Amino acid sequence: ETAEFLKKGNYIGITLESIMADDVEQIKLLPEVLSRSWLNTLGTLVSNVFTANGGTGPLMSDANQLFDAVNHINLGVDALDYTSWCAAAAAIMGQVLPGSGRKLGVPPAFLLVPTELYNTARAIEISELGPSMVPVPNEFNVWRNLFQTVLVPDWADANNWAAMADPKRAPSIGLHFLQGQQTPELFTADSPTGGAMFTNDELRIKIRGWVACSVADHRPLFKANVP
């Protein structure tokens, strides 16, 4: 699989009027705001993997979409509940490793949901109750506290959800940084005789980083596109 580096960045302008108004405490927060925006950008790149091409993900080198019910066996249509979560877990653990015929055998470590499904996901994660979600003798939640719910605010569909194995055990989605530079660069243009400071009395703080997002393997991933 391949990926291309993207240059991401932006700037914030601080006017001379803001400085003269003594908004120093607000100005001090701007580098932190820019750094936080970088983390949001990385999160969006990863979340877009799950929503690309109508929710089937990018095209893989085997000429199939990332999420494919037939060729990759990692796409479902069931709404999120205890039973569908167990089915997704079984699908990931049952994936066959290429060249060996052995099963992956790695359980999902993360349940990714939009804001609308957060309560449902957390109930599955921490509840002691079993599939029926009501007290039943000798029935209990075998997945209790064995995975982590991850909220994905970028997802607009209120019903779709996904599961992912621990990338340390089964790598799937990767972020790659140019020359290993994981933190973005911050620049300040403050010369009074050049740029926006000269033309507009505006001091600019710029953030810039290079990142590539790729999918290494479909097997540790499962997606549910709920009708």
mmCIF file of N, CA and C in Angstrom, residues 7-119:
data_model
loop_
_atom_site.group_PDB
_atom_site.id
_atom_site.type_symbol
_atom_site.label_atom_id
_atom_site.label_comp_id
_atom_site.label_asym_id
_atom_site.label_seq_id
_atom_site.Cartn_x
_atom_site.Cartn_y
_atom_site.Cartn_z
ATOM 1 N N LYS A 7 0.934 18.522 2.877
ATOM 2 C CA LYS A 7 1.368 19.666 3.694
ATOM 3 C C LYS A 7 0.124 20.298 4.306
ATOM 4 N N LYS A 8 0.092 20.366 5.633
ATOM 5 C CA LYS A 8 -1.040 20.937 6.339
ATOM 6 C C LYS A 8 -0.577 22.112 7.183
ATOM 7 N N GLY A 9 -1.405 23.150 7.260
ATOM 8 C CA GLY A 9 -1.029 24.289 8.073
ATOM 9 C C GLY A 9 -2.013 25.436 7.958
ATOM 10 N N ASN A 10 -1.728 26.481 8.702
ATOM 11 C CA ASN A 10 -2.555 27.687 8.690
ATOM 12 C C ASN A 10 -1.828 28.751 9.498
ATOM 13 N N TYR A 11 -2.409 29.927 9.565
ATOM 14 C CA TYR A 11 -1.799 30.965 10.395
ATOM 15 C C TYR A 11 -2.884 31.783 11.079
ATOM 16 N N ILE A 12 -2.500 32.428 12.156
ATOM 17 C CA ILE A 12 -3.367 33.353 12.880
ATOM 18 C C ILE A 12 -2.700 34.722 12.883
ATOM 19 N N GLY A 13 -3.453 35.747 12.532
ATOM 20 C CA GLY A 13 -2.919 37.104 12.526
ATOM 21 C C GLY A 13 -3.276 37.848 13.800
ATOM 22 N N ILE A 14 -2.289 38.503 14.380
ATOM 23 C CA ILE A 14 -2.487 39.302 15.590
ATOM 24 C C ILE A 14 -2.286 40.763 15.209
ATOM 25 N N THR A 15 -3.310 41.549 15.291
ATOM 26 C CA THR A 15 -3.225 42.945 14.859
ATOM 27 C C THR A 15 -2.545 43.810 15.915
ATOM 28 N N LEU A 16 -2.025 44.920 15.450
ATOM 29 C CA LEU A 16 -1.403 45.881 16.362
ATOM 30 C C LEU A 16 -2.421 46.394 17.373
ATOM 31 N N GLU A 17 -3.669 46.509 16.929
ATOM 32 C CA GLU A 17 -4.721 46.972 17.837
ATOM 33 C C GLU A 17 -4.925 46.006 18.996
ATOM 34 N N SER A 18 -4.842 44.688 18.725
ATOM 35 C CA SER A 18 -4.992 43.696 19.788
ATOM 36 C C SER A 18 -3.860 43.809 20.799
ATOM 37 N N ILE A 19 -2.652 44.038 20.293
ATOM 38 C CA ILE A 19 -1.506 44.185 21.181
ATOM 39 C C ILE A 19 -1.646 45.442 22.032
ATOM 40 N N MET A 20 -2.090 46.533 21.407
ATOM 41 C CA MET A 20 -2.254 47.787 22.140
ATOM 42 C C MET A 20 -3.388 47.705 23.154
ATOM 43 N N ALA A 21 -4.371 46.831 22.885
ATOM 44 C CA ALA A 21 -5.483 46.651 23.834
ATOM 45 C C ALA A 21 -5.069 45.775 25.006
ATOM 46 N N ASP A 22 -3.817 45.323 24.997
ATOM 47 C CA ASP A 22 -3.257 44.551 26.101
ATOM 48 C C ASP A 22 -3.951 43.193 26.272
ATOM 49 N N ASP A 23 -4.311 42.559 25.131
ATOM 50 C CA ASP A 23 -4.899 41.214 25.185
ATOM 51 C C ASP A 23 -3.794 40.163 25.221
ATOM 52 N N VAL A 24 -2.855 40.359 26.137
ATOM 53 C CA VAL A 24 -1.664 39.512 26.168
ATOM 54 C C VAL A 24 -2.010 38.066 26.495
ATOM 55 N N GLU A 25 -2.897 37.866 27.475
ATOM 56 C CA GLU A 25 -3.226 36.496 27.882
ATOM 57 C C GLU A 25 -3.882 35.730 26.739
ATOM 58 N N GLN A 26 -4.716 36.397 25.971
ATOM 59 C CA GLN A 26 -5.342 35.742 24.822
ATOM 60 C C GLN A 26 -4.309 35.414 23.744
ATOM 61 N N ILE A 27 -3.377 36.326 23.548
ATOM 62 C CA ILE A 27 -2.354 36.115 22.524
ATOM 63 C C ILE A 27 -1.452 34.940 22.904
ATOM 64 N N LYS A 28 -1.167 34.781 24.207
ATOM 65 C CA LYS A 28 -0.318 33.683 24.658
ATOM 66 C C LYS A 28 -0.930 32.317 24.353
ATOM 67 N N LEU A 29 -2.249 32.252 24.236
ATOM 68 C CA LEU A 29 -2.928 30.979 23.999
ATOM 69 C C LEU A 29 -2.858 30.531 22.550
ATOM 70 N N LEU A 30 -2.534 31.446 21.637
ATOM 71 C CA LEU A 30 -2.616 31.129 20.215
ATOM 72 C C LEU A 30 -1.708 29.979 19.779
ATOM 73 N N PRO A 31 -0.438 29.903 20.207
ATOM 74 C CA PRO A 31 0.383 28.745 19.808
ATOM 75 C C PRO A 31 -0.223 27.419 20.277
ATOM 76 N N GLU A 32 -0.821 27.411 21.461
ATOM 77 C CA GLU A 32 -1.463 26.191 21.956
ATOM 78 C C GLU A 32 -2.672 25.827 21.095
ATOM 79 N N VAL A 33 -3.430 26.842 20.687
ATOM 80 C CA VAL A 33 -4.586 26.604 19.824
ATOM 81 C C VAL A 33 -4.143 26.006 18.493
ATOM 82 N N LEU A 34 -3.062 26.535 17.920
ATOM 83 C CA LEU A 34 -2.556 26.018 16.663
ATOM 84 C C LEU A 34 -2.071 24.578 16.813
ATOM 85 N N SER A 35 -1.398 24.278 17.911
ATOM 86 C CA SER A 35 -0.923 22.916 18.146
ATOM 87 C C SER A 35 -2.087 21.946 18.290
ATOM 88 N N ARG A 36 -3.149 22.393 18.966
ATOM 89 C CA ARG A 36 -4.334 21.541 19.120
ATOM 90 C C ARG A 36 -5.000 21.301 17.770
ATOM 91 N N SER A 37 -4.975 22.309 16.916
ATOM 92 C CA SER A 37 -5.560 22.150 15.582
ATOM 93 C C SER A 37 -4.807 21.094 14.781
ATOM 94 N N TRP A 38 -3.502 20.948 15.019
ATOM 95 C CA TRP A 38 -2.718 19.914 14.344
ATOM 96 C C TRP A 38 -3.211 18.526 14.748
ATOM 97 N N LEU A 39 -3.467 18.337 16.029
ATOM 98 C CA LEU A 39 -3.990 17.052 16.498
ATOM 99 C C LEU A 39 -5.360 16.769 15.897
ATOM 100 N N ASN A 40 -6.186 17.809 15.786
ATOM 101 C CA ASN A 40 -7.499 17.645 15.154
ATOM 102 C C ASN A 40 -7.353 17.256 13.684
ATOM 103 N N THR A 41 -6.357 17.828 13.018
ATOM 104 C CA THR A 41 -6.107 17.497 11.615
ATOM 105 C C THR A 41 -5.721 16.028 11.468
ATOM 106 N N LEU A 42 -4.872 15.534 12.350
ATOM 107 C CA LEU A 42 -4.476 14.123 12.309
ATOM 108 C C LEU A 42 -5.685 13.227 12.553
ATOM 109 N N GLY A 43 -6.523 13.618 13.519
ATOM 110 C CA GLY A 43 -7.718 12.838 13.794
ATOM 111 C C GLY A 43 -8.657 12.783 12.608
ATOM 112 N N THR A 44 -8.773 13.895 11.899
ATOM 113 C CA THR A 44 -9.645 13.940 10.722
ATOM 114 C C THR A 44 -9.110 13.046 9.609
ATOM 115 N N LEU A 45 -7.798 13.029 9.417
ATOM 116 C CA LEU A 45 -7.215 12.167 8.392
ATOM 117 C C LEU A 45 -7.544 10.703 8.647
ATOM 118 N N VAL A 46 -7.464 10.281 9.901
ATOM 119 C CA VAL A 46 -7.765 8.893 10.246
ATOM 120 C C VAL A 46 -9.257 8.617 10.119
ATOM 121 N N SER A 47 -10.087 9.525 10.616
ATOM 122 C CA SER A 47 -11.533 9.303 10.552
ATOM 123 C C SER A 47 -12.027 9.263 9.114
ATOM 124 N N ASN A 48 -11.369 9.999 8.218
ATOM 125 C CA ASN A 48 -11.767 10.000 6.815
ATOM 126 C C ASN A 48 -11.547 8.650 6.138
ATOM 127 N N VAL A 49 -10.639 7.851 6.675
ATOM 128 C CA VAL A 49 -10.426 6.510 6.128
ATOM 129 C C VAL A 49 -11.717 5.703 6.178
ATOM 130 N N PHE A 50 -12.501 5.904 7.232
ATOM 131 C CA PHE A 50 -13.715 5.121 7.432
ATOM 132 C C PHE A 50 -14.903 5.660 6.642
ATOM 133 N N THR A 51 -14.829 6.897 6.180
ATOM 134 C CA THR A 51 -15.970 7.509 5.499
ATOM 135 C C THR A 51 -15.747 7.703 4.003
ATOM 136 N N ALA A 52 -14.539 7.474 3.535
ATOM 137 C CA ALA A 52 -14.242 7.670 2.119
ATOM 138 C C ALA A 52 -15.075 6.735 1.247
ATOM 139 N N ASN A 53 -15.392 7.195 0.044
ATOM 140 C CA ASN A 53 -16.117 6.389 -0.943
ATOM 141 C C ASN A 53 -17.416 5.810 -0.388
ATOM 142 N N GLY A 54 -18.210 6.693 0.218
ATOM 143 C CA GLY A 54 -19.513 6.267 0.722
ATOM 144 C C GLY A 54 -19.452 5.342 1.912
ATOM 145 N N GLY A 55 -18.342 5.368 2.638
ATOM 146 C CA GLY A 55 -18.223 4.545 3.836
ATOM 147 C C GLY A 55 -17.541 3.211 3.625
ATOM 148 N N THR A 56 -17.032 2.965 2.409
ATOM 149 C CA THR A 56 -16.328 1.713 2.149
ATOM 150 C C THR A 56 -14.811 1.876 2.187
ATOM 151 N N GLY A 57 -14.336 3.100 2.420
ATOM 152 C CA GLY A 57 -12.914 3.329 2.572
ATOM 153 C C GLY A 57 -12.165 3.396 1.260
ATOM 154 N N PRO A 58 -10.849 3.629 1.332
ATOM 155 C CA PRO A 58 -10.041 3.773 0.121
ATOM 156 C C PRO A 58 -9.880 2.454 -0.621
ATOM 157 N N LEU A 59 -9.500 2.556 -1.885
ATOM 158 C CA LEU A 59 -9.232 1.380 -2.702
ATOM 159 C C LEU A 59 -7.871 0.807 -2.322
ATOM 160 N N MET A 60 -7.844 -0.503 -2.050
ATOM 161 C CA MET A 60 -6.604 -1.158 -1.651
ATOM 162 C C MET A 60 -5.867 -1.696 -2.876
ATOM 163 N N SER A 61 -4.646 -2.159 -2.664
ATOM 164 C CA SER A 61 -3.836 -2.643 -3.772
ATOM 165 C C SER A 61 -4.363 -3.938 -4.369
ATOM 166 N N ASP A 62 -5.282 -4.618 -3.672
ATOM 167 C CA ASP A 62 -5.881 -5.828 -4.228
ATOM 168 C C ASP A 62 -7.113 -5.520 -5.073
ATOM 169 N N ALA A 63 -7.334 -4.223 -5.367
ATOM 170 C CA ALA A 63 -8.446 -3.747 -6.209
ATOM 171 C C ALA A 63 -9.795 -3.848 -5.524
ATOM 172 N N ASN A 64 -9.812 -3.975 -4.208
ATOM 173 C CA ASN A 64 -11.050 -3.970 -3.437
ATOM 174 C C ASN A 64 -11.043 -2.786 -2.475
ATOM 175 N N GLN A 65 -12.252 -2.292 -2.162
ATOM 176 C CA GLN A 65 -12.336 -1.228 -1.163
ATOM 177 C C GLN A 65 -11.897 -1.770 0.195
ATOM 178 N N LEU A 66 -11.456 -0.894 1.063
ATOM 179 C CA LEU A 66 -10.996 -1.310 2.382
ATOM 180 C C LEU A 66 -12.051 -2.148 3.102
ATOM 181 N N PHE A 67 -13.296 -1.645 3.107
ATOM 182 C CA PHE A 67 -14.378 -2.382 3.756
ATOM 183 C C PHE A 67 -15.210 -3.069 2.681
ATOM 184 N N ASP A 68 -15.132 -4.385 2.669
ATOM 185 C CA ASP A 68 -15.779 -5.183 1.627
ATOM 186 C C ASP A 68 -16.331 -6.442 2.281
ATOM 187 N N ALA A 69 -17.626 -6.641 2.181
ATOM 188 C CA ALA A 69 -18.275 -7.771 2.849
ATOM 189 C C ALA A 69 -17.860 -9.115 2.277
ATOM 190 N N VAL A 70 -17.528 -9.160 0.977
ATOM 191 C CA VAL A 70 -17.225 -10.430 0.321
ATOM 192 C C VAL A 70 -15.728 -10.718 0.297
ATOM 193 N N ASN A 71 -14.946 -9.760 -0.177
ATOM 194 C CA ASN A 71 -13.519 -10.003 -0.379
ATOM 195 C C ASN A 71 -12.677 -9.774 0.877
ATOM 196 N N HIS A 72 -13.097 -8.864 1.733
ATOM 197 C CA HIS A 72 -12.346 -8.593 2.958
ATOM 198 C C HIS A 72 -13.076 -9.065 4.223
ATOM 199 N N ILE A 73 -14.319 -9.404 4.091
ATOM 200 C CA ILE A 73 -15.142 -9.935 5.202
ATOM 201 C C ILE A 73 -15.068 -9.006 6.416
ATOM 202 N N ASN A 74 -15.177 -7.700 6.184
ATOM 203 C CA ASN A 74 -15.077 -6.755 7.306
ATOM 204 C C ASN A 74 -16.087 -5.612 7.195
ATOM 205 N N LEU A 75 -17.202 -5.894 6.528
ATOM 206 C CA LEU A 75 -18.244 -4.879 6.377
ATOM 207 C C LEU A 75 -19.587 -5.485 6.753
ATOM 208 N N GLY A 76 -20.297 -4.788 7.674
ATOM 209 C CA GLY A 76 -21.614 -5.239 8.107
ATOM 210 C C GLY A 76 -22.652 -4.146 7.962
ATOM 211 N N VAL A 77 -23.888 -4.480 8.329
ATOM 212 C CA VAL A 77 -24.990 -3.526 8.198
ATOM 213 C C VAL A 77 -25.815 -3.417 9.480
ATOM 214 N N ASP A 78 -25.431 -4.119 10.521
ATOM 215 C CA ASP A 78 -26.250 -4.171 11.737
ATOM 216 C C ASP A 78 -25.988 -2.986 12.649
ATOM 217 N N ALA A 79 -27.057 -2.468 13.245
ATOM 218 C CA ALA A 79 -26.950 -1.377 14.213
ATOM 219 C C ALA A 79 -26.138 -1.840 15.418
ATOM 220 N N LEU A 80 -25.528 -0.899 16.095
ATOM 221 C CA LEU A 80 -24.671 -1.234 17.221
ATOM 222 C C LEU A 80 -25.465 -1.738 18.409
ATOM 223 N N ASP A 81 -25.167 -2.944 18.843
ATOM 224 C CA ASP A 81 -25.646 -3.494 20.104
ATOM 225 C C ASP A 81 -24.658 -4.576 20.531
ATOM 226 N N TYR A 82 -24.948 -5.242 21.602
ATOM 227 C CA TYR A 82 -24.013 -6.254 22.116
ATOM 228 C C TYR A 82 -23.772 -7.360 21.086
ATOM 229 N N THR A 83 -24.837 -7.809 20.441
ATOM 230 C CA THR A 83 -24.726 -8.909 19.489
ATOM 231 C C THR A 83 -23.899 -8.519 18.267
ATOM 232 N N SER A 84 -24.144 -7.333 17.709
ATOM 233 C CA SER A 84 -23.393 -6.903 16.528
ATOM 234 C C SER A 84 -21.931 -6.639 16.877
ATOM 235 N N TRP A 85 -21.681 -6.156 18.101
ATOM 236 C CA TRP A 85 -20.295 -5.966 18.525
ATOM 237 C C TRP A 85 -19.568 -7.308 18.600
ATOM 238 N N CYS A 86 -20.223 -8.324 19.152
ATOM 239 C CA CYS A 86 -19.615 -9.654 19.217
ATOM 240 C C CYS A 86 -19.341 -10.196 17.819
ATOM 241 N N ALA A 87 -20.247 -9.932 16.883
ATOM 242 C CA ALA A 87 -20.057 -10.398 15.511
ATOM 243 C C ALA A 87 -18.867 -9.702 14.859
ATOM 244 N N ALA A 88 -18.719 -8.398 15.121
ATOM 245 C CA ALA A 88 -17.575 -7.661 14.580
ATOM 246 C C ALA A 88 -16.267 -8.193 15.163
ATOM 247 N N ALA A 89 -16.274 -8.467 16.465
ATOM 248 C CA ALA A 89 -15.084 -9.016 17.109
ATOM 249 C C ALA A 89 -14.709 -10.364 16.511
ATOM 250 N N ALA A 90 -15.710 -11.196 16.271
ATOM 251 C CA ALA A 90 -15.459 -12.511 15.681
ATOM 252 C C ALA A 90 -14.907 -12.376 14.266
ATOM 253 N N ALA A 91 -15.403 -11.382 13.516
ATOM 254 C CA ALA A 91 -14.919 -11.168 12.153
ATOM 255 C C ALA A 91 -13.445 -10.787 12.136
ATOM 256 N N ILE A 92 -13.043 -9.907 13.058
ATOM 257 C CA ILE A 92 -11.637 -9.495 13.121
ATOM 258 C C ILE A 92 -10.762 -10.663 13.557
ATOM 259 N N MET A 93 -11.139 -11.341 14.609
ATOM 260 C CA MET A 93 -10.325 -12.451 15.122
ATOM 261 C C MET A 93 -10.243 -13.602 14.130
ATOM 262 N N GLY A 94 -11.262 -13.736 13.288
ATOM 263 C CA GLY A 94 -11.293 -14.843 12.338
ATOM 264 C C GLY A 94 -10.629 -14.561 11.008
ATOM 265 N N GLN A 95 -10.091 -13.357 10.816
ATOM 266 C CA GLN A 95 -9.401 -13.047 9.563
ATOM 267 C C GLN A 95 -8.200 -13.983 9.369
ATOM 268 N N VAL A 96 -7.989 -14.394 8.144
ATOM 269 C CA VAL A 96 -6.914 -15.336 7.837
ATOM 270 C C VAL A 96 -5.668 -14.587 7.382
ATOM 271 N N LEU A 97 -4.544 -14.913 7.978
ATOM 272 C CA LEU A 97 -3.281 -14.269 7.624
ATOM 273 C C LEU A 97 -2.779 -14.792 6.290
ATOM 274 N N PRO A 98 -2.289 -13.909 5.423
ATOM 275 C CA PRO A 98 -1.838 -14.352 4.098
ATOM 276 C C PRO A 98 -0.618 -15.261 4.172
ATOM 277 N N GLY A 99 -0.653 -16.293 3.373
ATOM 278 C CA GLY A 99 0.499 -17.183 3.270
ATOM 279 C C GLY A 99 0.602 -18.249 4.332
ATOM 280 N N SER A 100 -0.242 -18.173 5.365
ATOM 281 C CA SER A 100 -0.124 -19.147 6.442
ATOM 282 C C SER A 100 -1.406 -19.922 6.689
ATOM 283 N N GLY A 101 -2.549 -19.298 6.394
ATOM 284 C CA GLY A 101 -3.817 -19.945 6.683
ATOM 285 C C GLY A 101 -4.228 -19.837 8.137
ATOM 286 N N ARG A 102 -3.382 -19.220 8.973
ATOM 287 C CA ARG A 102 -3.704 -19.061 10.384
ATOM 288 C C ARG A 102 -4.636 -17.878 10.574
ATOM 289 N N LYS A 103 -5.453 -17.952 11.620
ATOM 290 C CA LYS A 103 -6.351 -16.840 11.934
ATOM 291 C C LYS A 103 -5.597 -15.737 12.668
ATOM 292 N N LEU A 104 -6.069 -14.510 12.472
ATOM 293 C CA LEU A 104 -5.429 -13.361 13.115
ATOM 294 C C LEU A 104 -5.443 -13.505 14.627
ATOM 295 N N GLY A 105 -6.590 -13.841 15.183
ATOM 296 C CA GLY A 105 -6.677 -14.132 16.613
ATOM 297 C C GLY A 105 -6.452 -12.947 17.523
ATOM 298 N N VAL A 106 -6.584 -11.739 17.010
ATOM 299 C CA VAL A 106 -6.407 -10.526 17.818
ATOM 300 C C VAL A 106 -7.769 -9.866 18.005
ATOM 301 N N PRO A 107 -8.234 -9.725 19.234
ATOM 302 C CA PRO A 107 -9.551 -9.120 19.460
ATOM 303 C C PRO A 107 -9.531 -7.621 19.221
ATOM 304 N N PRO A 108 -10.674 -7.024 18.935
ATOM 305 C CA PRO A 108 -10.729 -5.565 18.779
ATOM 306 C C PRO A 108 -10.445 -4.865 20.099
ATOM 307 N N ALA A 109 -9.700 -3.785 20.019
ATOM 308 C CA ALA A 109 -9.357 -3.016 21.215
ATOM 309 C C ALA A 109 -10.104 -1.698 21.280
ATOM 310 N N PHE A 110 -10.702 -1.272 20.147
ATOM 311 C CA PHE A 110 -11.373 0.027 20.093
ATOM 312 C C PHE A 110 -12.700 -0.098 19.362
ATOM 313 N N LEU A 111 -13.704 0.563 19.909
ATOM 314 C CA LEU A 111 -15.010 0.705 19.270
ATOM 315 C C LEU A 111 -15.171 2.176 18.914
ATOM 316 N N LEU A 112 -15.217 2.474 17.631
ATOM 317 C CA LEU A 112 -15.273 3.856 17.153
ATOM 318 C C LEU A 112 -16.711 4.221 16.811
ATOM 319 N N VAL A 113 -17.183 5.326 17.394
ATOM 320 C CA VAL A 113 -18.584 5.703 17.222
ATOM 321 C C VAL A 113 -18.737 7.211 17.047
ATOM 322 N N PRO A 114 -19.824 7.640 16.381
ATOM 323 C CA PRO A 114 -20.170 9.067 16.351
ATOM 324 C C PRO A 114 -20.758 9.465 17.703
ATOM 325 N N THR A 115 -20.992 10.742 17.884
ATOM 326 C CA THR A 115 -21.492 11.220 19.182
ATOM 327 C C THR A 115 -22.825 10.583 19.550
ATOM 328 N N GLU A 116 -23.656 10.284 18.536
ATOM 329 C CA GLU A 116 -24.989 9.748 18.810
ATOM 330 C C GLU A 116 -24.951 8.333 19.388
ATOM 331 N N LEU A 117 -23.861 7.596 19.164
ATOM 332 C CA LEU A 117 -23.772 6.212 19.635
ATOM 333 C C LEU A 117 -22.866 6.054 20.853
ATOM 334 N N TYR A 118 -22.408 7.166 21.392
ATOM 335 C CA TYR A 118 -21.451 7.082 22.500
ATOM 336 C C TYR A 118 -22.042 6.359 23.713
ATOM 337 N N ASN A 119 -23.256 6.698 24.095
ATOM 338 C CA ASN A 119 -23.867 6.055 25.264
ATOM 339 C C ASN A 119 -24.060 4.564 25.035
#
